[in-house]
Amino acid sequence: MINLQPDDLQKRVFSGIQPTGNLHLGNYLGAIKNWVNLQNEISSIFSIVDLHAITVPQEPLKLKSSTHEVAAAIIASGIDTNKSILFNQSSVKEHSELAWIFNCVCRIGWLNRMTQFKEKAGKNRENSSVGLYGYPVLMAADILLYKSTHVPVGDDQKQHIELARDIAVSFNNMFTSENEVDFFTPPEPQIIGEATRVMSLKDGTKKMSKSDPSFASRINLTDSKEEISNKIRKAKTDSYPLPETIEELKERPEAHNLISIYSSLSDQTLQEALNEFSGKGFSHFKPKLVDLAVETLNPISCEMRNLLKDTREIDKILKNGKIKAREIAEPVLKDVKNLVGFVN
Ligand code: AQP
């Protein structure tokens, strides 16, 4: 359960996920699992961020089917679309409009510090899209368009939320006069749980990622029992038993990763999970992790398959979400345009 103060009921959650392929255990433990808990405590908006997806080339038909799949995964994981808003980003045009205004607030120096762009562009920087470079500005627009206060994300997105905070403060300084209440509240990242950065099963120093060419590096939400079992059994480990303390995990990235996954799936602290397995080898631990992962993911993949039988139903949910999202976004953007000095 997430520990929030009573006045948090007035606050708003926003978070997004890209339709760029199969969702994996990192997306689930770092983001979606926390969304499901938060939706019961704060009014929540979740978006399938297709505008972000096209910052790297996407095959149009694949983008459509991935959007349906991600929607199905989010619903199957427990997001209640009667309670929370779920929509795809490109259907709410205000995201792009606010992003442009924020492009004129954000400084190039701030974007130059973003590590995700450096990692994703790699040596191909000159050939990367302008969209990939401006990705964090669009993300700031996504969050602030709904005046969101809480942003549940994996640890990898922390720097982008910090940039959104800088943009909010800078916008307030540029366009809100001294005796007025600040227009935007800087949003807070919500990096929750014991698996905030799930690592590759093949290399404990690399993030589990949709774009990793190795299928064995990640557990997808749609994996069968056999696939989950094979991937965990073959996951890289060392030859020592599991230790007693978190400190002793420091130099053992693969062991740290697997026990963190176990503790997050079983809703225990890392120390509680270590208490259960300290002194035991991976041949004892891995089958327990397989059972727990299958127990958690199997119902999700079954429900996803059900939902995907009728994508028209998913389209209906997304359309309804778009209407509700625009009811919030439209007046916020109108106020922003007014503050900037546009004639509306
Ligand atoms: N390995 C991870 N551990 C914990 N959280 C993670 N997230 C992603 N990977 C991990 C969180 O999932 C949410 C949605 O992520 P996304 O799909 O929008 O973007 P991403 O971070 O680019 O995802 P990938 O899998 O790493 O995709 P590629 O391969 O395209 O780069 C976010 O809250 C993110 O923190």
mmCIF file of C-alpha atoms in Angstrom, chain A:
data_model
loop_
_atom_site.group_PDB
_atom_site.id
_atom_site.type_symbol
_atom_site.label_atom_id
_atom_site.label_comp_id
_atom_site.label_asym_id
_atom_site.label_seq_id
_atom_site.Cartn_x
_atom_site.Cartn_y
_atom_site.Cartn_z
ATOM 1 C CA MET A 1 0.000 0.000 0.000
ATOM 2 C CA ILE A 2 1.285 3.473 -0.817
ATOM 3 C CA ASN A 3 1.557 5.836 2.125
ATOM 4 C CA LEU A 4 -0.142 9.123 1.223
ATOM 5 C CA GLN A 5 -1.275 12.058 3.360
ATOM 6 C CA PRO A 6 -5.025 12.909 3.605
ATOM 7 C CA ASP A 7 -4.677 15.993 1.409
ATOM 8 C CA ASP A 8 -3.224 13.798 -1.356
ATOM 9 C CA LEU A 9 -6.828 12.944 -2.192
ATOM 10 C CA GLN A 10 -6.933 16.381 -3.860
ATOM 11 C CA LYS A 11 -3.929 15.516 -6.005
ATOM 12 C CA ARG A 12 -3.665 13.890 -9.407
ATOM 13 C CA VAL A 13 -1.596 11.049 -10.819
ATOM 14 C CA PHE A 14 -0.366 10.956 -14.413
ATOM 15 C CA SER A 15 1.822 8.319 -15.976
ATOM 16 C CA GLY A 16 2.410 6.910 -19.431
ATOM 17 C CA ILE A 17 3.796 3.917 -21.214
ATOM 18 C CA GLN A 18 5.023 3.615 -24.787
ATOM 19 C CA PRO A 19 3.375 1.230 -27.251
ATOM 20 C CA THR A 20 6.751 0.119 -28.526
ATOM 21 C CA GLY A 21 6.418 -3.627 -28.147
ATOM 22 C CA ASN A 22 5.690 -6.205 -25.529
ATOM 23 C CA LEU A 23 5.513 -4.919 -21.979
ATOM 24 C CA HIS A 24 7.939 -6.616 -19.630
ATOM 25 C CA LEU A 25 8.365 -7.279 -15.933
ATOM 26 C CA GLY A 26 10.259 -3.963 -15.530
ATOM 27 C CA ASN A 27 7.305 -1.987 -16.909
ATOM 28 C CA TYR A 28 5.002 -3.951 -14.608
ATOM 29 C CA LEU A 29 6.982 -3.675 -11.353
ATOM 30 C CA GLY A 30 8.415 -0.195 -12.004
ATOM 31 C CA ALA A 31 5.162 1.372 -13.183
ATOM 32 C CA ILE A 32 1.881 -0.496 -13.723
ATOM 33 C CA LYS A 33 1.752 -2.338 -10.373
ATOM 34 C CA ASN A 34 2.093 1.006 -8.599
ATOM 35 C CA TRP A 35 -0.527 2.616 -10.848
ATOM 36 C CA VAL A 36 -3.003 -0.041 -9.753
ATOM 37 C CA ASN A 37 -2.398 0.772 -6.073
ATOM 38 C CA LEU A 38 -2.426 4.533 -6.587
ATOM 39 C CA GLN A 39 -5.700 4.616 -8.531
ATOM 40 C CA ASN A 40 -7.536 3.714 -5.309
ATOM 41 C CA GLU A 41 -6.067 6.690 -3.499
ATOM 42 C CA ILE A 42 -5.709 9.526 -6.015
ATOM 43 C CA SER A 43 -7.586 10.487 -9.175
ATOM 44 C CA SER A 44 -5.452 8.954 -11.908
ATOM 45 C CA ILE A 45 -4.792 9.412 -15.602
ATOM 46 C CA PHE A 46 -2.844 6.816 -17.602
ATOM 47 C CA SER A 47 -1.775 7.258 -21.174
ATOM 48 C CA ILE A 48 -0.420 5.052 -23.913
ATOM 49 C CA VAL A 49 2.134 7.528 -25.167
ATOM 50 C CA ASP A 50 2.171 6.947 -28.912
ATOM 51 C CA LEU A 51 3.620 10.411 -29.641
ATOM 52 C CA HIS A 52 6.652 9.357 -27.610
ATOM 53 C CA ALA A 53 6.813 6.042 -29.460
ATOM 54 C CA ILE A 54 7.377 7.716 -32.843
ATOM 55 C CA THR A 55 10.519 9.482 -31.600
ATOM 56 C CA VAL A 56 12.169 6.338 -32.993
ATOM 57 C CA PRO A 57 10.893 4.742 -36.225
ATOM 58 C CA GLN A 58 7.718 2.657 -35.832
ATOM 59 C CA GLU A 59 5.972 0.473 -38.339
ATOM 60 C CA PRO A 60 2.418 1.953 -38.567
ATOM 61 C CA LEU A 61 0.467 -1.335 -38.371
ATOM 62 C CA LYS A 62 2.660 -2.551 -35.519
ATOM 63 C CA LEU A 63 2.122 0.735 -33.664
ATOM 64 C CA LYS A 64 -1.648 0.210 -33.854
ATOM 65 C CA SER A 65 -1.486 -3.368 -32.593
ATOM 66 C CA SER A 66 0.995 -2.436 -29.848
ATOM 67 C CA THR A 67 -1.383 0.301 -28.690
ATOM 68 C CA HIS A 68 -4.146 -2.283 -28.314
ATOM 69 C CA GLU A 69 -1.786 -4.701 -26.578
ATOM 70 C CA VAL A 70 -0.547 -2.119 -24.099
ATOM 71 C CA ALA A 71 -4.135 -1.031 -23.346
ATOM 72 C CA ALA A 72 -5.034 -4.686 -22.759
ATOM 73 C CA ALA A 73 -1.992 -5.169 -20.513
ATOM 74 C CA ILE A 74 -2.858 -2.120 -18.410
ATOM 75 C CA ILE A 75 -6.485 -3.211 -17.969
ATOM 76 C CA ALA A 76 -5.548 -6.846 -17.357
ATOM 77 C CA SER A 77 -3.091 -5.719 -14.655
ATOM 78 C CA GLY A 78 -5.935 -4.113 -12.719
ATOM 79 C CA ILE A 79 -6.492 -0.562 -13.961
ATOM 80 C CA ASP A 80 -10.211 0.087 -13.574
ATOM 81 C CA THR A 81 -11.276 2.339 -16.439
ATOM 82 C CA ASN A 82 -14.437 3.344 -14.567
ATOM 83 C CA LYS A 83 -12.208 4.824 -11.896
ATOM 84 C CA SER A 84 -9.134 5.949 -13.854
ATOM 85 C CA ILE A 85 -8.766 7.620 -17.231
ATOM 86 C CA LEU A 86 -6.998 5.563 -19.920
ATOM 87 C CA PHE A 87 -6.395 6.998 -23.387
ATOM 88 C CA ASN A 88 -3.808 7.185 -26.129
ATOM 89 C CA GLN A 89 -1.783 10.369 -26.138
ATOM 90 C CA SER A 90 -2.141 11.370 -29.805
ATOM 91 C CA SER A 91 -5.930 11.519 -29.443
ATOM 92 C CA VAL A 92 -5.619 14.544 -27.127
ATOM 93 C CA LYS A 93 -4.110 17.262 -29.293
ATOM 94 C CA GLU A 94 -3.447 19.499 -26.289
ATOM 95 C CA HIS A 95 -0.337 17.395 -25.471
ATOM 96 C CA SER A 96 1.401 18.553 -28.646
ATOM 97 C CA GLU A 97 0.288 22.152 -28.246
ATOM 98 C CA LEU A 98 1.538 22.434 -24.676
ATOM 99 C CA ALA A 99 4.773 20.669 -25.658
ATOM 100 C CA TRP A 100 5.448 23.406 -28.222
ATOM 101 C CA ILE A 101 4.951 26.126 -25.619
ATOM 102 C CA PHE A 102 7.264 24.213 -23.249
ATOM 103 C CA ASN A 103 9.836 23.905 -26.057
ATOM 104 C CA CYS A 104 10.026 27.673 -25.787
ATOM 105 C CA VAL A 105 10.425 27.534 -21.990
ATOM 106 C CA CYS A 106 12.950 24.679 -21.757
ATOM 107 C CA ARG A 107 16.645 25.534 -22.298
ATOM 108 C CA ILE A 108 18.896 23.548 -24.638
ATOM 109 C CA GLY A 109 21.395 23.150 -21.797
ATOM 110 C CA TRP A 110 18.795 21.317 -19.722
ATOM 111 C CA LEU A 111 18.088 18.832 -22.506
ATOM 112 C CA ASN A 112 21.802 18.310 -23.120
ATOM 113 C CA ARG A 113 22.042 16.789 -19.645
ATOM 114 C CA MET A 114 19.406 14.085 -20.273
ATOM 115 C CA THR A 115 21.052 10.686 -20.007
ATOM 116 C CA GLN A 116 18.226 8.776 -21.737
ATOM 117 C CA PHE A 117 18.811 10.721 -24.969
ATOM 118 C CA LYS A 118 22.540 10.015 -24.759
ATOM 119 C CA GLU A 119 21.866 6.300 -24.216
ATOM 120 C CA LYS A 120 19.211 5.986 -26.917
ATOM 121 C CA ALA A 121 20.961 8.134 -29.524
ATOM 122 C CA GLY A 122 24.354 6.566 -28.801
ATOM 123 C CA LYS A 123 26.817 7.124 -31.613
ATOM 124 C CA ASN A 124 23.933 7.906 -33.965
ATOM 125 C CA ARG A 125 23.256 11.312 -32.402
ATOM 126 C CA GLU A 126 23.298 13.325 -35.647
ATOM 127 C CA ASN A 127 20.776 10.949 -37.192
ATOM 128 C CA SER A 128 18.394 10.886 -34.217
ATOM 129 C CA SER A 129 15.055 12.605 -34.575
ATOM 130 C CA VAL A 130 14.493 16.043 -33.085
ATOM 131 C CA GLY A 131 11.555 14.343 -31.323
ATOM 132 C CA LEU A 132 13.888 11.985 -29.452
ATOM 133 C CA TYR A 133 15.880 14.982 -28.213
ATOM 134 C CA GLY A 134 12.710 16.834 -27.177
ATOM 135 C CA TYR A 135 11.093 13.736 -25.608
ATOM 136 C CA PRO A 136 11.385 15.052 -22.021
ATOM 137 C CA VAL A 137 9.658 18.316 -23.006
ATOM 138 C CA LEU A 138 6.661 16.373 -24.323
ATOM 139 C CA MET A 139 6.728 14.338 -21.121
ATOM 140 C CA ALA A 140 6.581 17.549 -19.067
ATOM 141 C CA ALA A 141 3.568 18.611 -21.148
ATOM 142 C CA ASP A 142 1.882 15.227 -20.565
ATOM 143 C CA ILE A 143 2.184 15.643 -16.808
ATOM 144 C CA LEU A 144 1.436 19.348 -16.445
ATOM 145 C CA LEU A 145 -1.469 19.405 -18.921
ATOM 146 C CA TYR A 146 -3.502 17.758 -16.158
ATOM 147 C CA LYS A 147 -1.796 19.732 -13.374
ATOM 148 C CA SER A 148 -0.670 16.325 -12.117
ATOM 149 C CA THR A 149 1.140 16.193 -8.815
ATOM 150 C CA HIS A 150 2.253 12.544 -8.581
ATOM 151 C CA VAL A 151 4.080 10.677 -11.339
ATOM 152 C CA PRO A 152 4.624 6.961 -10.664
ATOM 153 C CA VAL A 153 7.545 5.807 -12.819
ATOM 154 C CA GLY A 154 10.558 3.524 -12.766
ATOM 155 C CA ASP A 155 13.863 4.916 -11.529
ATOM 156 C CA ASP A 156 15.046 5.522 -15.130
ATOM 157 C CA GLN A 157 12.515 8.358 -15.531
ATOM 158 C CA LYS A 158 13.573 10.338 -12.449
ATOM 159 C CA GLN A 159 15.685 12.807 -14.429
ATOM 160 C CA HIS A 160 12.782 13.529 -16.789
ATOM 161 C CA ILE A 161 10.469 14.348 -13.869
ATOM 162 C CA GLU A 162 13.138 16.691 -12.523
ATOM 163 C CA LEU A 163 13.122 18.436 -15.905
ATOM 164 C CA ALA A 164 9.305 18.680 -15.754
ATOM 165 C CA ARG A 165 9.719 20.360 -12.356
ATOM 166 C CA ASP A 166 12.230 22.827 -13.837
ATOM 167 C CA ILE A 167 9.856 23.612 -16.700
ATOM 168 C CA ALA A 168 6.934 24.140 -14.275
ATOM 169 C CA VAL A 169 8.981 26.539 -12.133
ATOM 170 C CA SER A 170 10.355 28.359 -15.158
ATOM 171 C CA PHE A 171 6.886 28.730 -16.688
ATOM 172 C CA ASN A 172 5.600 30.124 -13.381
ATOM 173 C CA ASN A 173 8.480 32.620 -13.266
ATOM 174 C CA MET A 174 7.924 33.709 -16.856
ATOM 175 C CA PHE A 175 4.143 33.970 -16.849
ATOM 176 C CA THR A 176 2.759 34.228 -13.304
ATOM 177 C CA SER A 177 3.177 37.574 -11.616
ATOM 178 C CA GLU A 178 4.541 37.818 -8.077
ATOM 179 C CA ASN A 179 1.243 38.239 -6.237
ATOM 180 C CA GLU A 180 -0.501 35.457 -8.163
ATOM 181 C CA VAL A 181 -0.618 31.795 -7.156
ATOM 182 C CA ASP A 182 1.830 29.703 -9.219
ATOM 183 C CA PHE A 183 0.042 28.215 -12.215
ATOM 184 C CA PHE A 184 1.835 24.858 -12.136
ATOM 185 C CA THR A 185 2.780 22.819 -9.075
ATOM 186 C CA PRO A 186 6.095 21.014 -9.679
ATOM 187 C CA PRO A 187 5.189 17.302 -9.903
ATOM 188 C CA GLU A 188 6.668 14.683 -7.566
ATOM 189 C CA PRO A 189 8.149 11.445 -8.907
ATOM 190 C CA GLN A 190 6.704 8.349 -7.211
ATOM 191 C CA ILE A 191 9.433 5.727 -7.409
ATOM 192 C CA ILE A 192 7.920 2.979 -5.324
ATOM 193 C CA GLY A 193 8.767 -0.573 -4.292
ATOM 194 C CA GLU A 194 11.791 -2.844 -4.265
ATOM 195 C CA ALA A 195 12.141 -3.190 -8.062
ATOM 196 C CA THR A 196 12.322 0.396 -9.287
ATOM 197 C CA ARG A 197 14.934 -0.557 -11.918
ATOM 198 C CA VAL A 198 14.558 -4.159 -13.026
ATOM 199 C CA MET A 199 17.716 -5.305 -14.776
ATOM 200 C CA SER A 200 18.301 -7.594 -17.736
ATOM 201 C CA LEU A 201 18.279 -11.312 -16.907
ATOM 202 C CA LYS A 202 21.440 -11.633 -18.974
ATOM 203 C CA ASP A 203 23.372 -8.708 -17.508
ATOM 204 C CA GLY A 204 22.575 -7.322 -14.072
ATOM 205 C CA THR A 205 24.149 -3.971 -14.933
ATOM 206 C CA LYS A 206 21.795 -3.258 -17.866
ATOM 207 C CA LYS A 207 18.147 -2.158 -17.571
ATOM 208 C CA MET A 208 15.512 -4.686 -18.644
ATOM 209 C CA SER A 209 14.253 -3.068 -21.822
ATOM 210 C CA LYS A 210 11.793 -3.663 -24.677
ATOM 211 C CA SER A 211 14.452 -2.818 -27.228
ATOM 212 C CA ASP A 212 17.087 -5.299 -25.993
ATOM 213 C CA PRO A 213 17.669 -7.663 -28.953
ATOM 214 C CA SER A 214 17.948 -10.621 -26.563
ATOM 215 C CA PHE A 215 14.522 -12.171 -25.960
ATOM 216 C CA ALA A 216 16.004 -13.999 -22.949
ATOM 217 C CA SER A 217 16.939 -10.693 -21.278
ATOM 218 C CA ARG A 218 13.357 -9.895 -20.268
ATOM 219 C CA ILE A 219 10.157 -11.534 -19.091
ATOM 220 C CA ASN A 220 7.233 -10.293 -21.147
ATOM 221 C CA LEU A 221 3.771 -10.043 -19.632
ATOM 222 C CA THR A 222 2.584 -12.345 -22.430
ATOM 223 C CA ASP A 223 5.197 -15.068 -21.829
ATOM 224 C CA SER A 224 3.908 -18.608 -21.268
ATOM 225 C CA LYS A 225 4.685 -20.538 -18.073
ATOM 226 C CA GLU A 226 7.409 -22.418 -19.954
ATOM 227 C CA GLU A 227 9.005 -19.240 -21.275
ATOM 228 C CA ILE A 228 9.005 -17.633 -17.817
ATOM 229 C CA SER A 229 10.469 -20.774 -16.314
ATOM 230 C CA ASN A 230 13.191 -21.125 -18.977
ATOM 231 C CA LYS A 231 14.209 -17.486 -18.792
ATOM 232 C CA ILE A 232 14.510 -17.487 -14.994
ATOM 233 C CA ARG A 233 16.323 -20.836 -14.888
ATOM 234 C CA LYS A 234 18.816 -19.551 -17.474
ATOM 235 C CA ALA A 235 19.153 -16.074 -15.921
ATOM 236 C CA LYS A 236 22.750 -15.120 -15.207
ATOM 237 C CA THR A 237 23.804 -15.576 -11.568
ATOM 238 C CA ASP A 238 26.971 -16.121 -9.567
ATOM 239 C CA SER A 239 28.003 -19.232 -7.684
ATOM 240 C CA TYR A 240 27.514 -17.983 -4.108
ATOM 241 C CA PRO A 241 24.520 -18.567 -1.848
ATOM 242 C CA LEU A 242 22.163 -15.651 -1.214
ATOM 243 C CA PRO A 243 23.530 -13.388 1.530
ATOM 244 C CA GLU A 244 22.017 -12.195 4.797
ATOM 245 C CA THR A 245 22.287 -8.446 4.238
ATOM 246 C CA ILE A 246 21.480 -5.934 1.485
ATOM 247 C CA GLU A 247 25.028 -4.595 1.832
ATOM 248 C CA GLU A 248 26.404 -7.953 0.647
ATOM 249 C CA LEU A 249 24.355 -7.684 -2.572
ATOM 250 C CA LYS A 250 26.260 -4.576 -3.668
ATOM 251 C CA GLU A 251 28.872 -6.369 -5.755
ATOM 252 C CA ARG A 252 26.391 -8.992 -7.027
ATOM 253 C CA PRO A 253 24.133 -7.228 -9.573
ATOM 254 C CA GLU A 254 22.418 -10.381 -10.877
ATOM 255 C CA ALA A 255 21.651 -11.728 -7.397
ATOM 256 C CA HIS A 256 20.441 -8.266 -6.362
ATOM 257 C CA ASN A 257 18.153 -8.088 -9.389
ATOM 258 C CA LEU A 258 16.545 -11.503 -8.911
ATOM 259 C CA ILE A 259 15.940 -11.081 -5.190
ATOM 260 C CA SER A 260 14.537 -7.553 -5.794
ATOM 261 C CA ILE A 261 12.115 -9.011 -8.346
ATOM 262 C CA TYR A 262 11.099 -11.672 -5.812
ATOM 263 C CA SER A 263 10.564 -9.125 -3.043
ATOM 264 C CA SER A 264 8.510 -6.845 -5.279
ATOM 265 C CA LEU A 265 6.344 -9.687 -6.600
ATOM 266 C CA SER A 266 5.747 -10.965 -3.066
ATOM 267 C CA ASP A 267 5.167 -7.460 -1.609
ATOM 268 C CA GLN A 268 7.995 -7.903 0.876
ATOM 269 C CA THR A 269 10.932 -5.675 1.652
ATOM 270 C CA LEU A 270 14.270 -6.720 0.205
ATOM 271 C CA GLN A 271 15.457 -7.664 3.694
ATOM 272 C CA GLU A 272 12.395 -9.859 4.285
ATOM 273 C CA ALA A 273 13.087 -11.696 1.029
ATOM 274 C CA LEU A 274 16.739 -12.139 2.038
ATOM 275 C CA ASN A 275 15.647 -13.531 5.411
ATOM 276 C CA GLU A 276 13.683 -16.174 3.504
ATOM 277 C CA PHE A 277 16.596 -17.236 1.280
ATOM 278 C CA SER A 278 19.890 -16.328 2.963
ATOM 279 C CA GLY A 279 22.342 -19.205 2.818
ATOM 280 C CA LYS A 280 20.372 -20.899 0.019
ATOM 281 C CA GLY A 281 21.721 -21.364 -3.493
ATOM 282 C CA PHE A 282 20.098 -20.309 -6.766
ATOM 283 C CA SER A 283 18.985 -23.888 -7.431
ATOM 284 C CA HIS A 284 16.677 -23.495 -4.424
ATOM 285 C CA PHE A 285 15.723 -19.852 -5.081
ATOM 286 C CA LYS A 286 15.027 -19.862 -8.824
ATOM 287 C CA PRO A 287 12.124 -22.376 -8.791
ATOM 288 C CA LYS A 288 10.431 -20.265 -6.075
ATOM 289 C CA LEU A 289 10.871 -17.174 -8.233
ATOM 290 C CA VAL A 290 9.457 -19.045 -11.243
ATOM 291 C CA ASP A 291 6.353 -20.042 -9.249
ATOM 292 C CA LEU A 292 5.781 -16.504 -8.024
ATOM 293 C CA ALA A 293 6.326 -14.915 -11.454
ATOM 294 C CA VAL A 294 3.972 -17.410 -13.123
ATOM 295 C CA GLU A 295 1.364 -16.929 -10.390
ATOM 296 C CA THR A 296 1.449 -13.142 -10.948
ATOM 297 C CA LEU A 297 1.808 -12.953 -14.719
ATOM 298 C CA ASN A 298 -0.288 -15.869 -15.894
ATOM 299 C CA PRO A 299 -3.669 -14.307 -14.954
ATOM 300 C CA ILE A 300 -2.559 -11.059 -16.627
ATOM 301 C CA SER A 301 -1.636 -12.738 -19.908
ATOM 302 C CA CYS A 302 -4.881 -14.803 -19.888
ATOM 303 C CA GLU A 303 -6.944 -11.649 -19.382
ATOM 304 C CA MET A 304 -4.938 -9.831 -22.068
ATOM 305 C CA ARG A 305 -5.743 -12.580 -24.558
ATOM 306 C CA ASN A 306 -9.423 -12.253 -23.677
ATOM 307 C CA LEU A 307 -9.434 -8.497 -24.103
ATOM 308 C CA LEU A 308 -7.578 -8.651 -27.403
ATOM 309 C CA LYS A 309 -10.281 -10.860 -28.910
ATOM 310 C CA ASP A 310 -12.335 -7.701 -29.433
ATOM 311 C CA THR A 311 -10.194 -4.636 -30.082
ATOM 312 C CA ARG A 312 -13.358 -2.592 -30.730
ATOM 313 C CA GLU A 313 -14.051 -2.767 -26.995
ATOM 314 C CA ILE A 314 -10.532 -1.458 -26.318
ATOM 315 C CA ASP A 315 -11.100 1.346 -28.856
ATOM 316 C CA LYS A 316 -14.296 2.259 -27.014
ATOM 317 C CA ILE A 317 -12.446 2.449 -23.678
ATOM 318 C CA LEU A 318 -9.699 4.618 -25.206
ATOM 319 C CA LYS A 319 -12.251 6.931 -26.847
ATOM 320 C CA ASN A 320 -14.107 7.355 -23.591
ATOM 321 C CA GLY A 321 -10.777 8.053 -21.853
ATOM 322 C CA LYS A 322 -9.916 10.644 -24.479
ATOM 323 C CA ILE A 323 -13.191 12.513 -23.823
ATOM 324 C CA LYS A 324 -12.541 12.555 -20.068
ATOM 325 C CA ALA A 325 -8.892 13.556 -20.538
ATOM 326 C CA ARG A 326 -9.833 16.447 -22.818
ATOM 327 C CA GLU A 327 -12.344 17.733 -20.275
ATOM 328 C CA ILE A 328 -9.371 18.378 -17.986
ATOM 329 C CA ALA A 329 -6.780 19.297 -20.603
ATOM 330 C CA GLU A 330 -8.741 21.822 -22.641
ATOM 331 C CA PRO A 331 -9.330 24.432 -19.901
ATOM 332 C CA VAL A 332 -5.725 24.077 -18.626
ATOM 333 C CA LEU A 333 -4.327 24.735 -22.109
ATOM 334 C CA LYS A 334 -6.736 27.646 -22.560
ATOM 335 C CA ASP A 335 -5.393 29.248 -19.363
ATOM 336 C CA VAL A 336 -1.805 28.585 -20.483
ATOM 337 C CA LYS A 337 -2.426 30.280 -23.851
ATOM 338 C CA ASN A 338 -3.999 33.194 -22.094
ATOM 339 C CA LEU A 339 -1.014 33.553 -19.740
ATOM 340 C CA VAL A 340 1.412 33.371 -22.669
ATOM 341 C CA GLY A 341 -0.504 36.146 -24.410
ATOM 342 C CA PHE A 342 -2.146 34.328 -27.293
ATOM 343 C CA VAL A 343 -5.454 35.763 -28.521
ATOM 344 C CA ASN A 344 -7.927 32.903 -27.975
#
